[in-house]
């Protein structure tokens, strides 16, 4: 069963295109590139990179990096400042 967000984007291709355009720009930012490179490096060091175990490395608020299921990590609303801003929540930075 798909979530409400994915259903929305399936029904609204213009909104999906706008979101993907924003995400492409966001992922190019130097801080995002550094974050991704760090997690990939840790994954390689642990021998988990591309092993299809369904796990990702994830940054937590206290600065730790932990192993977490990919679906939980990618669906996390608390780990991403962008998600908090998009929902109008408090900025905890």
Coordinates of N, CA and C in Angstrom, one line a residue:
X1 N 0.8 -1.2 0.0 CA 0.0 0.0 0.0 C 0.9 1.2 0.0
X2 N 0.6 2.1 -0.9 CA 1.4 3.4 -1.0 C 0.9 4.4 0.0
X3 N 1.8 5.3 0.4 CA 1.5 6.3 1.3 C 0.7 7.5 0.6
X4 N 0.2 8.4 1.4 CA -0.6 9.5 0.9 C 0.2 10.4 0.0
X5 N 1.5 10.6 0.4 CA 2.4 11.5 -0.4 C 2.6 10.9 -1.8
X6 N 2.9 9.6 -1.8 CA 3.2 9.0 -3.1 C 1.9 9.0 -4.0
X7 N 0.8 8.8 -3.4 CA -0.5 8.8 -4.1 C -0.7 10.2 -4.7
X8 N -0.4 11.2 -3.9 CA -0.6 12.6 -4.4 C 0.3 12.9 -5.6
X9 N 1.6 12.5 -5.6 CA 2.5 12.7 -6.7 C 2.1 11.9 -7.9
X10 N 1.6 10.7 -7.7 CA 1.1 9.9 -8.9 C 0.0 10.7 -9.6
X11 N -0.9 11.3 -8.8 CA -2.0 12.0 -9.4 C -1.8 13.4 -9.9
X12 N -0.6 14.0 -9.5 CA -0.3 15.3 -9.9 C 1.1 15.4 -10.5
X13 N 1.2 15.1 -11.7 CA 2.6 15.1 -12.4 C 3.3 16.4 -12.4
X14 N 2.6 17.5 -12.4 CA 3.2 18.9 -12.3 C 3.9 19.1 -11.0
X15 N 3.2 18.7 -9.9 CA 3.7 18.8 -8.6 C 4.9 17.9 -8.4
X16 N 4.9 16.7 -9.0 CA 6.0 15.7 -8.9 C 7.2 16.3 -9.6
X17 N 7.0 16.9 -10.8 CA 8.1 17.5 -11.5 C 8.7 18.6 -10.7
X18 N 7.9 19.4 -10.1 CA 8.4 20.6 -9.3 C 9.2 20.0 -8.1
X19 N 8.7 19.0 -7.5 CA 9.4 18.4 -6.3 C 10.8 17.8 -6.7
X20 N 10.8 17.1 -7.9 CA 12.0 16.5 -8.3 C 13.1 17.5 -8.7
X21 N 12.6 18.6 -9.3 CA 13.5 19.7 -9.6 C 14.1 20.3 -8.4
X22 N 13.3 20.5 -7.3 CA 13.8 21.1 -6.1 C 14.8 20.1 -5.5
X23 N 14.5 18.8 -5.4 CA 15.3 17.8 -4.8 C 16.7 17.7 -5.5
X24 N 16.7 17.8 -6.9 CA 17.9 17.8 -7.6 C 18.8 19.0 -7.2
X25 N 18.3 20.2 -7.0 CA 19.0 21.3 -6.6 C 19.5 21.2 -5.2
X26 N 18.7 20.7 -4.3 CA 19.0 20.5 -2.9 C 20.1 19.5 -2.7
X27 N 20.1 18.4 -3.5 CA 21.1 17.4 -3.4 C 22.5 17.8 -3.9
X28 N 22.5 18.9 -4.7 CA 23.8 19.4 -5.2 C 24.5 20.3 -4.2
X29 N 23.8 20.7 -3.2 CA 24.5 21.6 -2.2 C 25.7 21.0 -1.6
X30 N 26.7 21.7 -1.4 CA 28.0 21.2 -0.8 C 27.8 20.4 0.5
X31 N 26.9 20.9 1.4 CA 26.7 20.2 2.7 C 26.0 18.9 2.5
X32 N 25.1 18.8 1.5 CA 24.5 17.5 1.2 C 25.5 16.5 0.5
X33 N 26.3 17.0 -0.3 CA 27.3 16.2 -1.0 C 28.3 15.6 0.1
X34 N 28.7 16.5 1.0 CA 29.6 16.0 2.1 C 28.9 14.9 2.9
X35 N 27.7 15.2 3.3 CA 26.9 14.2 4.1 C 26.8 12.8 3.4
X36 N 26.5 12.9 2.1 CA 26.3 11.6 1.4 C 27.7 10.9 1.2
X37 N 28.7 11.7 1.0 CA 30.1 11.1 0.8 C 30.5 10.4 2.1
X38 N 30.2 11.1 3.2 CA 30.6 10.5 4.5 C 29.9 9.2 4.8
X39 N 28.6 9.2 4.5 CA 27.8 7.9 4.8 C 28.2 6.8 3.8
X40 N 28.5 7.2 2.6 CA 29.0 6.1 1.6 C 30.4 5.6 2.1
X41 N 31.3 6.5 2.5 CA 32.6 6.0 3.0 C 32.4 5.1 4.2
X42 N 31.6 5.4 5.1 CA 31.4 4.5 6.3 C 30.8 3.2 5.9
X43 N 29.8 3.2 4.9 CA 29.2 2.0 4.4 C 30.3 1.1 3.8
X44 N 31.2 1.7 3.0 CA 32.3 0.9 2.3 C 33.2 0.3 3.4
X45 N 33.6 1.1 4.4 CA 34.5 0.7 5.4 C 33.9 -0.5 6.2
X46 N 32.6 -0.5 6.3 CA 31.9 -1.6 7.0 C 31.6 -2.8 6.1
X47 N 31.9 -2.6 4.8 CA 31.7 -3.7 3.9 C 30.2 -3.9 3.5
X48 N 29.4 -2.9 3.7 CA 28.0 -2.9 3.5 C 27.6 -2.2 2.2
X49 N 28.5 -1.5 1.6 CA 28.1 -0.8 0.4 C 27.6 -1.7 -0.7
X50 N 26.4 -1.5 -1.2 CA 25.9 -2.3 -2.3 C 25.7 -3.7 -2.0
X51 N 25.5 -4.1 -0.7 CA 25.3 -5.5 -0.4 C 23.8 -5.9 -0.4
X52 N 23.0 -4.9 -0.7 CA 21.5 -5.2 -0.8 C 20.9 -5.8 0.5
X53 N 21.4 -5.3 1.7 CA 20.9 -5.8 2.9 C 19.7 -5.0 3.4
X54 N 19.4 -3.9 2.7 CA 18.3 -3.1 3.1 C 18.6 -2.1 4.2
X55 N 19.9 -1.9 4.5 CA 20.3 -1.0 5.6 C 21.1 0.2 5.0
X56 N 20.9 1.3 5.7 CA 21.6 2.6 5.3 C 22.3 3.0 6.6
X57 N 23.3 3.9 6.4 CA 23.9 4.6 7.5 C 23.1 5.9 7.6
X58 N 22.9 6.4 8.9 CA 22.0 7.5 9.1 C 22.6 8.5 10.1
X59 N 22.6 9.8 9.8 CA 23.0 10.8 10.8 C 21.9 11.0 11.8
X60 N 22.3 11.1 13.1 CA 21.3 11.4 14.1 C 21.6 12.8 14.7
X61 N 20.6 13.3 15.4 CA 20.7 14.7 15.9 C 22.0 14.9 16.8
X62 N 22.4 13.9 17.5 CA 23.6 14.1 18.4 C 24.9 13.9 17.7
X63 N 24.9 13.8 16.3 CA 26.1 13.7 15.5 C 26.6 12.3 15.3
X64 N 25.9 11.3 15.9 CA 26.3 10.0 15.7 C 25.8 9.5 14.3
X65 N 26.5 8.5 13.8 CA 26.1 7.8 12.6 C 25.7 6.4 13.0
X66 N 24.5 6.0 12.6 CA 24.1 4.6 13.0 C 23.5 3.9 11.8
X67 N 23.5 2.6 11.9 CA 22.9 1.8 10.8 C 21.4 1.7 11.1
X68 N 20.6 1.8 10.0 CA 19.2 1.9 10.1 C 18.6 1.3 8.8
X69 N 17.4 0.8 8.9 CA 16.8 0.3 7.7 C 16.5 1.4 6.7
X70 N 16.7 1.1 5.4 CA 16.6 2.2 4.4 C 15.3 2.8 4.4
X71 N 14.2 2.1 4.6 CA 12.9 2.7 4.5 C 12.6 3.6 5.7
X72 N 13.1 3.2 6.9 CA 13.0 4.0 8.1 C 13.8 5.3 7.9
X73 N 15.0 5.2 7.5 CA 15.9 6.3 7.3 C 15.3 7.3 6.3
X74 N 14.9 6.8 5.1 CA 14.4 7.7 4.1 C 13.1 8.3 4.4
X75 N 12.3 7.7 5.3 CA 11.0 8.2 5.6 C 11.0 9.0 6.9
X76 N 12.2 9.3 7.4 CA 12.3 10.0 8.7 C 12.0 11.5 8.5
X77 N 11.1 12.0 9.3 CA 10.8 13.4 9.3 C 11.7 14.2 10.3
X78 N 12.2 13.5 11.3 CA 13.0 14.2 12.3 C 14.4 14.5 11.9
X79 N 14.9 13.7 11.0 CA 16.4 13.8 10.6 C 16.6 14.9 9.6
X80 N 15.6 15.4 9.0 CA 15.9 16.3 7.9 C 15.3 17.7 8.1
X81 N 16.2 18.7 8.1 CA 15.8 20.1 8.3 C 14.8 20.5 7.2
X82 N 15.0 20.1 6.0 CA 14.2 20.4 4.9 C 12.8 19.9 5.1
X83 N 12.6 18.7 5.7 CA 11.3 18.2 5.9 C 10.6 19.1 7.0
X84 N 11.3 19.5 8.0 CA 10.7 20.3 9.1 C 10.2 21.6 8.6
X85 N 11.1 22.2 7.7 CA 10.7 23.5 7.1 C 9.4 23.4 6.2
X86 N 9.4 22.3 5.5 CA 8.3 22.1 4.5 C 7.0 21.9 5.3
X87 N 7.1 21.3 6.5 CA 5.9 21.1 7.3 C 5.5 22.3 8.2
X88 N 6.4 23.3 8.2 CA 6.1 24.4 9.0 C 6.5 24.2 10.5
X89 N 7.3 23.2 10.8 CA 7.6 22.9 12.2 C 8.7 23.8 12.7
X90 N 9.1 23.7 14.0 CA 10.1 24.5 14.6 C 11.5 24.1 14.0
X91 N 12.4 25.1 13.9 CA 13.7 24.8 13.5 C 14.6 24.6 14.7
X92 N 15.2 23.4 14.7 CA 16.0 23.0 15.9 C 17.5 23.1 15.6
X93 N 17.9 24.0 14.7 CA 19.3 24.1 14.3 C 20.1 25.0 15.2

